[in-house]
mmCIF file of N, CA and C in Angstrom:
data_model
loop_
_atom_site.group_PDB
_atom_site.id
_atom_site.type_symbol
_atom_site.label_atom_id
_atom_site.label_comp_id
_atom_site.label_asym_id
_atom_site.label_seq_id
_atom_site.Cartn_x
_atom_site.Cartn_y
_atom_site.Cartn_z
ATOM 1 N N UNK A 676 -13.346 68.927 -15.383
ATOM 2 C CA UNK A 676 -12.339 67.896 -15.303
ATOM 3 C C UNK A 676 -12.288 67.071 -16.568
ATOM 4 N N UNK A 677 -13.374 66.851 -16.729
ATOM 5 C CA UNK A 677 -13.424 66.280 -18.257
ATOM 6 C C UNK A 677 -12.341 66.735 -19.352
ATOM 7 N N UNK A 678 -12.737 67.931 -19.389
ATOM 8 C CA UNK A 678 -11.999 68.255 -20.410
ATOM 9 C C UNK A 678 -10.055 67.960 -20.357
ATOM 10 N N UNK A 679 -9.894 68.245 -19.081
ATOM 11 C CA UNK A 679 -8.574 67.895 -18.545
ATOM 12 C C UNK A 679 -8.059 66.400 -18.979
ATOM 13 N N UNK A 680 -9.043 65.708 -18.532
ATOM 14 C CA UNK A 680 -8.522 64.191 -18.890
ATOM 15 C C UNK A 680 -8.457 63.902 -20.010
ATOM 16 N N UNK A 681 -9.628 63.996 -20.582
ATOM 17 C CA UNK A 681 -9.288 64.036 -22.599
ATOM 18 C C UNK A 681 -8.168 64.149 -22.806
ATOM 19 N N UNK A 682 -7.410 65.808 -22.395
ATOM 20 C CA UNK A 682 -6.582 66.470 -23.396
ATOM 21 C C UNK A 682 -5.418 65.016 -22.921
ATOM 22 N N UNK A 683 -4.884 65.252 -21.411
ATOM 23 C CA UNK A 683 -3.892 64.665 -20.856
ATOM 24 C C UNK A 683 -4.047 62.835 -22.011
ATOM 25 N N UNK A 684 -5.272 62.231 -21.717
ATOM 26 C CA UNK A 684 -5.608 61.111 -22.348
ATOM 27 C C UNK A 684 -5.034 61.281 -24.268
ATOM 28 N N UNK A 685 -5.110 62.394 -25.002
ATOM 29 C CA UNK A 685 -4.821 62.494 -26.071
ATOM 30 C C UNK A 685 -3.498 62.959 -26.327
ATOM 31 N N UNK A 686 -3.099 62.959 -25.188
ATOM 32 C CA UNK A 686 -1.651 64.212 -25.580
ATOM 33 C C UNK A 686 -1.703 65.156 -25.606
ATOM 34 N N UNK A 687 -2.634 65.578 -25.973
ATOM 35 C CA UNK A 687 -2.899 67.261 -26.470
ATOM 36 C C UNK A 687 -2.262 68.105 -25.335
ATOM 37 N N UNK A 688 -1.056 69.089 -25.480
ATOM 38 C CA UNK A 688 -0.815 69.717 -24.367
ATOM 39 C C UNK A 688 -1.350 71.202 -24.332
ATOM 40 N N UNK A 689 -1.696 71.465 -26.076
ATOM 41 C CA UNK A 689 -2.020 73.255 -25.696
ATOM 42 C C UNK A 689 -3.579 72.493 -25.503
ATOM 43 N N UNK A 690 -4.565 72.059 -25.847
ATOM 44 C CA UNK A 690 -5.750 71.570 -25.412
ATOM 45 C C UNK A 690 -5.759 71.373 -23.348
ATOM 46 N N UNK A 691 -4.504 70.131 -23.491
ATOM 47 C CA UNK A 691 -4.047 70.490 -21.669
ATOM 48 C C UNK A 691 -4.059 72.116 -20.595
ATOM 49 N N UNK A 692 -3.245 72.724 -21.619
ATOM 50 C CA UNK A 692 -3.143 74.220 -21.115
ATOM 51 C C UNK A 692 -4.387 75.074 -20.706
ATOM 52 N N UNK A 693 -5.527 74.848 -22.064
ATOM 53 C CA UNK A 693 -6.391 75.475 -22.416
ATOM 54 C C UNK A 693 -7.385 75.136 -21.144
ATOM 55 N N UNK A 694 -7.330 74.046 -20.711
ATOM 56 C CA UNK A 694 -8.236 73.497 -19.996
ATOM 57 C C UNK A 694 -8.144 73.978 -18.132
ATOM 58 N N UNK A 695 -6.973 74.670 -18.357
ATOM 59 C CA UNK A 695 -6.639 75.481 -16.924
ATOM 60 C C UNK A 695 -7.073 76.044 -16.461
ATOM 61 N N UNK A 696 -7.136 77.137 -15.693
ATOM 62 C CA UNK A 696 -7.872 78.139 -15.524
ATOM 63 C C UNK A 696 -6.787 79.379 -15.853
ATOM 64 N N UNK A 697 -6.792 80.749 -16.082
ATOM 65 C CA UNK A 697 -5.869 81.557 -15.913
ATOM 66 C C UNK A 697 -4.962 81.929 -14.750
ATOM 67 N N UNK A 698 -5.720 81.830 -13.571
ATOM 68 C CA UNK A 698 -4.999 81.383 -12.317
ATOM 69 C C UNK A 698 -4.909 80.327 -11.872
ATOM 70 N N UNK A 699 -4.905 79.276 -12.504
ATOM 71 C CA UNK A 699 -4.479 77.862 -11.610
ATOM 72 C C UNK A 699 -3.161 78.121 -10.492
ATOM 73 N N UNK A 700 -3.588 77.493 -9.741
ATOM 74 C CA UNK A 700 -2.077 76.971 -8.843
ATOM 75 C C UNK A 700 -1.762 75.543 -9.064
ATOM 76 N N UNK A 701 -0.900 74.686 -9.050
ATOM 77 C CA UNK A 701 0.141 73.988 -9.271
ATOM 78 C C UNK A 701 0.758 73.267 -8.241
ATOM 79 N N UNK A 702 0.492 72.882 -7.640
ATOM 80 C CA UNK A 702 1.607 71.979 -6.449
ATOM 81 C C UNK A 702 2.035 70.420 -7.069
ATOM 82 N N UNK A 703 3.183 70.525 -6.938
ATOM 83 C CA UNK A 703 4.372 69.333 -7.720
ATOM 84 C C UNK A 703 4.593 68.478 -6.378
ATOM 85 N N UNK A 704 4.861 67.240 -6.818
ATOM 86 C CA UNK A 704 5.466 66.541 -6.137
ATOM 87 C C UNK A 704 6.757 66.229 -5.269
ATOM 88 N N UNK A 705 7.455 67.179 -5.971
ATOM 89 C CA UNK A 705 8.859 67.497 -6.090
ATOM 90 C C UNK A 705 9.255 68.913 -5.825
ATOM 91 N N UNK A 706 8.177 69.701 -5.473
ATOM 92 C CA UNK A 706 8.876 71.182 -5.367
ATOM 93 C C UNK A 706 7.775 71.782 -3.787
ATOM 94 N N UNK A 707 8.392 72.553 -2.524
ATOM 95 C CA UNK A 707 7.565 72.964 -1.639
ATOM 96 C C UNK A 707 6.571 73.844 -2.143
ATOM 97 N N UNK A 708 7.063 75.094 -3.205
ATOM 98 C CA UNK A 708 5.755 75.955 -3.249
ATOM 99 C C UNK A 708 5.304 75.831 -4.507
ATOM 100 N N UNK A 709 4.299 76.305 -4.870
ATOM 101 C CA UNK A 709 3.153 76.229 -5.802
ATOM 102 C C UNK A 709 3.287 76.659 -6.898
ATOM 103 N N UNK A 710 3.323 76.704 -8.590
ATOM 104 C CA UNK A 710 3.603 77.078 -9.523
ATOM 105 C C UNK A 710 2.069 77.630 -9.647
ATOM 106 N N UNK A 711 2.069 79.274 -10.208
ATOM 107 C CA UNK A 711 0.811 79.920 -10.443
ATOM 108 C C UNK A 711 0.465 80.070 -11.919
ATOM 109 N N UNK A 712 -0.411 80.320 -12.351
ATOM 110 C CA UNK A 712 -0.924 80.865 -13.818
ATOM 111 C C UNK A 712 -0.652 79.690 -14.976
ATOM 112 N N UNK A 713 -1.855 79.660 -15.638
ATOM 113 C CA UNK A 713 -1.658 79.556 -16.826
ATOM 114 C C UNK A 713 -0.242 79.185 -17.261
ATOM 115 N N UNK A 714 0.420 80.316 -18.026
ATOM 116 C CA UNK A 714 1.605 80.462 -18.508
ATOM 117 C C UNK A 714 2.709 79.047 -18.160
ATOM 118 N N UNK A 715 3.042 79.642 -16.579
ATOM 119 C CA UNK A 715 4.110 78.852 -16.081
ATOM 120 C C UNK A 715 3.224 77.505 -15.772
ATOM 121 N N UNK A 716 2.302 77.156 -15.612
ATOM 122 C CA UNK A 716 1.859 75.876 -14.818
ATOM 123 C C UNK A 716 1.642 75.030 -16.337
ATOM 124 N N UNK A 717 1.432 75.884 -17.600
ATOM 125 C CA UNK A 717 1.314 74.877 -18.965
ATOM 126 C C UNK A 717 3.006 74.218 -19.185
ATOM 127 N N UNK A 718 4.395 75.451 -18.690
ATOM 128 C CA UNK A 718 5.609 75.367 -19.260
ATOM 129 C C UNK A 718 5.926 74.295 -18.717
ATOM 130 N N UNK A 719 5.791 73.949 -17.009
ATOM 131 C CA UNK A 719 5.953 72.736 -16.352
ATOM 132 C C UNK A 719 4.919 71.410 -17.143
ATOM 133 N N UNK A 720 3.853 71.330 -17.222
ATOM 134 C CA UNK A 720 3.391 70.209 -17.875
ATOM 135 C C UNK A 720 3.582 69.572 -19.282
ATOM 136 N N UNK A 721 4.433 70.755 -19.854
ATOM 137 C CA UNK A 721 4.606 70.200 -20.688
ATOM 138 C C UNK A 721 6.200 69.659 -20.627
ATOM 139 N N UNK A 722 6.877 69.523 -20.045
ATOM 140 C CA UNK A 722 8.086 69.061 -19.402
ATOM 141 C C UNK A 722 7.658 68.232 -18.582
ATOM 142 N N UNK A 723 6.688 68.010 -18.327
ATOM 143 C CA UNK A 723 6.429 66.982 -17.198
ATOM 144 C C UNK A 723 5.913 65.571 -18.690
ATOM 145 N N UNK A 724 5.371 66.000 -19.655
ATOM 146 C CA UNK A 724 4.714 65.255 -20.401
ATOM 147 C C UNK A 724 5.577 64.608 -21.187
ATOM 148 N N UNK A 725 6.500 65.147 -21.456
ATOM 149 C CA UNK A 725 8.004 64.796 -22.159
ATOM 150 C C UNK A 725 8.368 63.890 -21.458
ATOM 151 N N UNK A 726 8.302 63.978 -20.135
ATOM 152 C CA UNK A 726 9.268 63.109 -19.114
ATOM 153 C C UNK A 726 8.433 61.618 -19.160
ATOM 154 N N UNK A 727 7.364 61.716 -18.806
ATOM 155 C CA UNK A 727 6.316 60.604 -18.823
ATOM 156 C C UNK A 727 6.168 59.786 -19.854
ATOM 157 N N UNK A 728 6.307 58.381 -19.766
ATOM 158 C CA UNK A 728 6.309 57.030 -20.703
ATOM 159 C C UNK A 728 4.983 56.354 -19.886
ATOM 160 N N UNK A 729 4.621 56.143 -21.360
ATOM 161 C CA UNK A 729 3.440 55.122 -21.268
ATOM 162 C C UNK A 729 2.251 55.718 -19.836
ATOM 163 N N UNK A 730 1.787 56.897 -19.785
ATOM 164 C CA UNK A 730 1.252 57.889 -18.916
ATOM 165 C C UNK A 730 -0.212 56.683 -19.422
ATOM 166 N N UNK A 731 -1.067 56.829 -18.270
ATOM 167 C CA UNK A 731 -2.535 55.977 -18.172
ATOM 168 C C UNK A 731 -3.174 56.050 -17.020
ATOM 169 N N UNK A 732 -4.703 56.695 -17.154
ATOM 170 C CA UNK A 732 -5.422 56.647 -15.958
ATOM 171 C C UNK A 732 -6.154 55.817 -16.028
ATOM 172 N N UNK A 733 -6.231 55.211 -14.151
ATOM 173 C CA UNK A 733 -6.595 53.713 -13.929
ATOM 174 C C UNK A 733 -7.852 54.196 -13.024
ATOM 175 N N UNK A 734 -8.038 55.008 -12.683
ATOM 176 C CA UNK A 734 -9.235 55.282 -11.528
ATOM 177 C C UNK A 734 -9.252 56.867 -11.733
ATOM 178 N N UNK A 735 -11.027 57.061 -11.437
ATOM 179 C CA UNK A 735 -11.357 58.537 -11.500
ATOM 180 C C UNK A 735 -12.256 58.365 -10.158
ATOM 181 N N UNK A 736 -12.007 59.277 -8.815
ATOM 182 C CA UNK A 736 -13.103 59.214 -7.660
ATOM 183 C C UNK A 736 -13.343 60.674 -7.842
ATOM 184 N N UNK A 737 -14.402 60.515 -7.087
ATOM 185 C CA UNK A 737 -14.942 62.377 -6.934
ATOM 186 C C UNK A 737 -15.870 62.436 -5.542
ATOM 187 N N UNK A 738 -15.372 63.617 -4.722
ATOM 188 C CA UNK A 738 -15.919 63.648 -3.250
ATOM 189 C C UNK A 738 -15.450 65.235 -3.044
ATOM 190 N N UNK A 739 -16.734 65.913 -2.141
ATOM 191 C CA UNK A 739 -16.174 67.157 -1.808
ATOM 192 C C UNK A 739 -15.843 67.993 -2.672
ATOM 193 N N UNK A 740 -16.179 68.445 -3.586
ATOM 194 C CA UNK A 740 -15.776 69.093 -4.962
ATOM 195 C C UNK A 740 -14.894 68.562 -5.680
ATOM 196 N N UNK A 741 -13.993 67.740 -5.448
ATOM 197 C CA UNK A 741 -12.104 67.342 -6.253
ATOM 198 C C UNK A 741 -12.562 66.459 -7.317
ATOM 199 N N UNK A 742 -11.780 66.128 -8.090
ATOM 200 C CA UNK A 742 -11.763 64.862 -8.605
ATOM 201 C C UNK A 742 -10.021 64.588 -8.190
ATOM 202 N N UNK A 743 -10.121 63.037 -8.625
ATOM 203 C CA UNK A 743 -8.622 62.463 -7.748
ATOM 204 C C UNK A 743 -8.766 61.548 -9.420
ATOM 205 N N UNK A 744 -7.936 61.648 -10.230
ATOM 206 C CA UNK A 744 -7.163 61.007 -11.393
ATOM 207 C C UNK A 744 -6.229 60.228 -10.765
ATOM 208 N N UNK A 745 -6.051 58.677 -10.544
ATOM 209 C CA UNK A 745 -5.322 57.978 -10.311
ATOM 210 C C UNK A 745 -4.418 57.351 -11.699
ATOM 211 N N UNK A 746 -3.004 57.536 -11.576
ATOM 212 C CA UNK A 746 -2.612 57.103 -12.804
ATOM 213 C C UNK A 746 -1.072 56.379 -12.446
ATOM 214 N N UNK A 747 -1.167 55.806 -13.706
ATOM 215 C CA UNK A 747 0.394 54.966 -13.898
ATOM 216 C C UNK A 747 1.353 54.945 -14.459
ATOM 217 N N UNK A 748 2.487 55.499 -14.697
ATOM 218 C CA UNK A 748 3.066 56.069 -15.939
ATOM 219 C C UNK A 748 4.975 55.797 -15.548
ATOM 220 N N UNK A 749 5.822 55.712 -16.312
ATOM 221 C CA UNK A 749 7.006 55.789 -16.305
ATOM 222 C C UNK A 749 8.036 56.930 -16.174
ATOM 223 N N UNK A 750 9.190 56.455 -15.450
ATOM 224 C CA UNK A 750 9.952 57.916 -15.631
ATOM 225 C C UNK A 750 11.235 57.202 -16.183
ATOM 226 N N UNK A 751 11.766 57.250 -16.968
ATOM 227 C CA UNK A 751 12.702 55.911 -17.715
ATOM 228 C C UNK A 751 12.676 54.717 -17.654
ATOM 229 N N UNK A 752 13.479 54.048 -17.006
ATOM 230 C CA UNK A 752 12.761 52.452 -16.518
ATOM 231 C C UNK A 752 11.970 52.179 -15.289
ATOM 232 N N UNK A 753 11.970 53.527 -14.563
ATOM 233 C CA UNK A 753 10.736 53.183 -13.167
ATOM 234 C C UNK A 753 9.520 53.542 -13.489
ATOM 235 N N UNK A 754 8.810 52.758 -13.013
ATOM 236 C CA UNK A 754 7.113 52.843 -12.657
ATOM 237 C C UNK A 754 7.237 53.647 -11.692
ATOM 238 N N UNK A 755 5.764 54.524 -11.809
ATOM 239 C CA UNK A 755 5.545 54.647 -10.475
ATOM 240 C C UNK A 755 3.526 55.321 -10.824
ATOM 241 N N UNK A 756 3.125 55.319 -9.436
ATOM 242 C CA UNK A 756 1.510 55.153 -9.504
ATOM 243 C C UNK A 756 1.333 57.254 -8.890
ATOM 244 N N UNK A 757 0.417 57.493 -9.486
ATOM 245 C CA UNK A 757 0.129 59.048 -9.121
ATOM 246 C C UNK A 757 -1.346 59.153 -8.593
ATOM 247 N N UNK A 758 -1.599 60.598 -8.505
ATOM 248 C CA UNK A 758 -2.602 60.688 -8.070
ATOM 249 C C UNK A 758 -2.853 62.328 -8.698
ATOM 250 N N UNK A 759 -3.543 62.790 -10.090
ATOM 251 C CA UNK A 759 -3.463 64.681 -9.845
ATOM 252 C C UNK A 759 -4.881 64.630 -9.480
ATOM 253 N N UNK A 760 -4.965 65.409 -8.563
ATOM 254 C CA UNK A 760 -6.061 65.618 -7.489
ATOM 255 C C UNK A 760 -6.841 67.490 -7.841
ATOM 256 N N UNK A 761 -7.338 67.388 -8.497
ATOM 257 C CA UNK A 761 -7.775 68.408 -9.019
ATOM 258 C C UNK A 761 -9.276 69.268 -8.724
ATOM 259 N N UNK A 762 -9.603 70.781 -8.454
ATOM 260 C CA UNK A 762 -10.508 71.567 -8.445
ATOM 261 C C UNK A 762 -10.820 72.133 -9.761
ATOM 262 N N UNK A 763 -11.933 72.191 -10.194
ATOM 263 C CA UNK A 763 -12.558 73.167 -10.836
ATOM 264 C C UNK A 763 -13.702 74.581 -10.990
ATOM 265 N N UNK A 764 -13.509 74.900 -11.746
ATOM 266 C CA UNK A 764 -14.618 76.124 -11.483
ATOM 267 C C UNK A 764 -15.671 75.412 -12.207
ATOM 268 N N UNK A 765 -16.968 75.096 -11.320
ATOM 269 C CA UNK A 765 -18.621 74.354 -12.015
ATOM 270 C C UNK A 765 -18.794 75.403 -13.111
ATOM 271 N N UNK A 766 -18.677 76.745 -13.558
ATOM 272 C CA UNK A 766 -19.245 77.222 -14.341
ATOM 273 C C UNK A 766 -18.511 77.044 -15.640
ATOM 274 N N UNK A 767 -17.024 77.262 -15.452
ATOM 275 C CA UNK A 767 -16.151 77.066 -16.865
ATOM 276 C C UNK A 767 -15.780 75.483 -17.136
ATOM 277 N N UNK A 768 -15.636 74.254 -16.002
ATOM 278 C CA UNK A 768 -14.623 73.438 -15.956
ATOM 279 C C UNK A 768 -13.422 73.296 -16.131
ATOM 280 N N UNK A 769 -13.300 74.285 -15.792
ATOM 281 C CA UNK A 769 -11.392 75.143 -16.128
ATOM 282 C C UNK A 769 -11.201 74.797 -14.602
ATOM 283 N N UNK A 770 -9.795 73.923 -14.676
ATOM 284 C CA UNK A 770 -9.252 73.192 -13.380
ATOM 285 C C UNK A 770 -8.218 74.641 -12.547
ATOM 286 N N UNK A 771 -8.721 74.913 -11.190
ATOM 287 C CA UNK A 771 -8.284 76.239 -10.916
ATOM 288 C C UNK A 771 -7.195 75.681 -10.021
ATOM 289 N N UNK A 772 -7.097 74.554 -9.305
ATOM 290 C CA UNK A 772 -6.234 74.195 -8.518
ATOM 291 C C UNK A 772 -5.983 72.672 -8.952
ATOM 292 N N UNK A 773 -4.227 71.831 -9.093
ATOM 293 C CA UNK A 773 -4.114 70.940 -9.757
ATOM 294 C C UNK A 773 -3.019 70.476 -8.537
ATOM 295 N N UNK A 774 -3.044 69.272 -7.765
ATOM 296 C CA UNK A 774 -2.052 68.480 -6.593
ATOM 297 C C UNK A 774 -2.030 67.510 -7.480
ATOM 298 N N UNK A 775 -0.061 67.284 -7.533
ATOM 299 C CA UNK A 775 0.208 65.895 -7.772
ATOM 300 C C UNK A 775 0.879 65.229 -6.880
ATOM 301 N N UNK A 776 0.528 63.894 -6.677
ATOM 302 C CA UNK A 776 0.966 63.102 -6.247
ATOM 303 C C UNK A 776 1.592 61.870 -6.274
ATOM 304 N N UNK A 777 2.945 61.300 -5.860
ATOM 305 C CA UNK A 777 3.384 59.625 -6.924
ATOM 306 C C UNK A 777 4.383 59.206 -5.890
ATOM 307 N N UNK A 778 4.662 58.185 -5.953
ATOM 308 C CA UNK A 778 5.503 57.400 -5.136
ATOM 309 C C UNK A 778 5.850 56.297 -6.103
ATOM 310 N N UNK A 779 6.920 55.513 -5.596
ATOM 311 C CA UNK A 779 7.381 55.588 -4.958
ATOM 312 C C UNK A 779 8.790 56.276 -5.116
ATOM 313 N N UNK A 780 9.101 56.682 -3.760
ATOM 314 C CA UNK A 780 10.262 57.853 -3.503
ATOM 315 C C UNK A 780 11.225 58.076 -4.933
ATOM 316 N N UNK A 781 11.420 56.769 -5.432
ATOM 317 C CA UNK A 781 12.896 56.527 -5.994
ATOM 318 C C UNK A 781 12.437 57.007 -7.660
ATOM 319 N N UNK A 782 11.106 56.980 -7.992
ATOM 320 C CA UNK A 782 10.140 57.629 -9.255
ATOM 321 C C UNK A 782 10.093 59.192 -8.833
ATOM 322 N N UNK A 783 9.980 59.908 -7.401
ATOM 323 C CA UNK A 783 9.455 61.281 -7.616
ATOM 324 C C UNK A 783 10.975 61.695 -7.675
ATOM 325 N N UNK A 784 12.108 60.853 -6.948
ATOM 326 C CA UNK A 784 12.987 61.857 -7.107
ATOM 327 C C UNK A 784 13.811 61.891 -9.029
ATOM 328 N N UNK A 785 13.602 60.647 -9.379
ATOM 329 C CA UNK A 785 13.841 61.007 -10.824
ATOM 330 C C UNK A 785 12.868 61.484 -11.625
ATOM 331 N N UNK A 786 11.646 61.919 -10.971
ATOM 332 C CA UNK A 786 10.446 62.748 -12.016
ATOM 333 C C UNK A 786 11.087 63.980 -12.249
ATOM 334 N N UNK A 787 11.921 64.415 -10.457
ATOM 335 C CA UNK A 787 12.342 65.652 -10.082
ATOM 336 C C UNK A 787 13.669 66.030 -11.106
ATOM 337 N N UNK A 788 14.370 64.794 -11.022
ATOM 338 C CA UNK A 788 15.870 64.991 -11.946
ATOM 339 C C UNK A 788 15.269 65.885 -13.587
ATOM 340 N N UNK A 789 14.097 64.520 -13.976
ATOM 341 C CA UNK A 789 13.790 64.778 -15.599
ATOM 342 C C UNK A 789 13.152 65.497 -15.950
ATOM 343 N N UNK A 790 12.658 66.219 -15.156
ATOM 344 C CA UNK A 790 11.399 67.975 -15.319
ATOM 345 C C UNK A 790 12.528 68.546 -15.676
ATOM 346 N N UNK A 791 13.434 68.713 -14.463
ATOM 347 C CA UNK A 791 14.613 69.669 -14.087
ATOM 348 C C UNK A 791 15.669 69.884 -14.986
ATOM 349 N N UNK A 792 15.823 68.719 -15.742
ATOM 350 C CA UNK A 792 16.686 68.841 -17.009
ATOM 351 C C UNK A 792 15.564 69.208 -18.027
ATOM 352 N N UNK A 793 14.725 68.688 -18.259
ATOM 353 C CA UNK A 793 13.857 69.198 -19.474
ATOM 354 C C UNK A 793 13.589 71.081 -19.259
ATOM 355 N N UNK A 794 12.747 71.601 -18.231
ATOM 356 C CA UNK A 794 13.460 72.632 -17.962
ATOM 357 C C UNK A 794 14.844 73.469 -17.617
ATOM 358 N N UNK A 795 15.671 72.814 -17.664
ATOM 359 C CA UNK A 795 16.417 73.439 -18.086
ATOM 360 C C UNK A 795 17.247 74.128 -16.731
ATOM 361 N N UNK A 796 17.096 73.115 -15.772
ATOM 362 C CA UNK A 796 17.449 73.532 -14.059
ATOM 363 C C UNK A 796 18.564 72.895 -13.505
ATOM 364 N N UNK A 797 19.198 71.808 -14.132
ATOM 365 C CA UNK A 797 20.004 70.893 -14.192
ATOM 366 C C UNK A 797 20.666 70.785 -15.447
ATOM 367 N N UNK A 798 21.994 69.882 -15.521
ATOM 368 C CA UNK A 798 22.546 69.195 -16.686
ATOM 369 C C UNK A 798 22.381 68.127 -16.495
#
């Protein structure tokens, strides 16, 4: 996890990527099923990182294997508070499973708008 927070904490997004696992899964806030691999789960974060103003983690807990990254960050002029709730593999620290979470409603559904245009899913 470490390494995860650094990168996210520095910007670094291929450092972000790197820190994945090759099969990570992905669950968004904004979407029902799960984005898999490497590949596609770096293409979303880094559209997700674009979207994000003034991104900052305020709390790190750890229970049951997870760590829970509590953070605070902007999506144009809304705030809103998250949560990526993350697994790793103990031997690599390569994060194999990554849940995000944020509220309030009126932040996930414009997180959802500004991924969606940054990818390229919307005008």
């Amino acid at each position: 996890m470490k390494r995860f927070r650094q990168a996210v904490e520095a910007s670094d997004i291929e450092a972000l990527v790197q820190s994945l696992s090759p099969d990570v899964v992905f669950h968004s806030p904004v979407r029902f099923h799960a984005f898999e691999g490497r590949e596609t789960v770096g293409t979303v974060l880094r559209a997700v990182m674009r979207v994000f103003k003034d991104f900052h983690y305020t709390n790190e807990l750890h229970g049951g294997g997870e760590t829970a990254l509590v953070f605070r960050a902007k999506v144009g002029t809304l705030e809103l508070e998250g949560i990526d709730l993350l697994t790793a593999d103990p031997s690599t620290d390569l994060v194999t499973h990554l849940t995000v979470f944020v509220r309030p409603l009126s932040a996930a559904q414009a997180l959802a708008a500004a991924v969606g245009k940054e990818l390229g899913l919307t005008s």
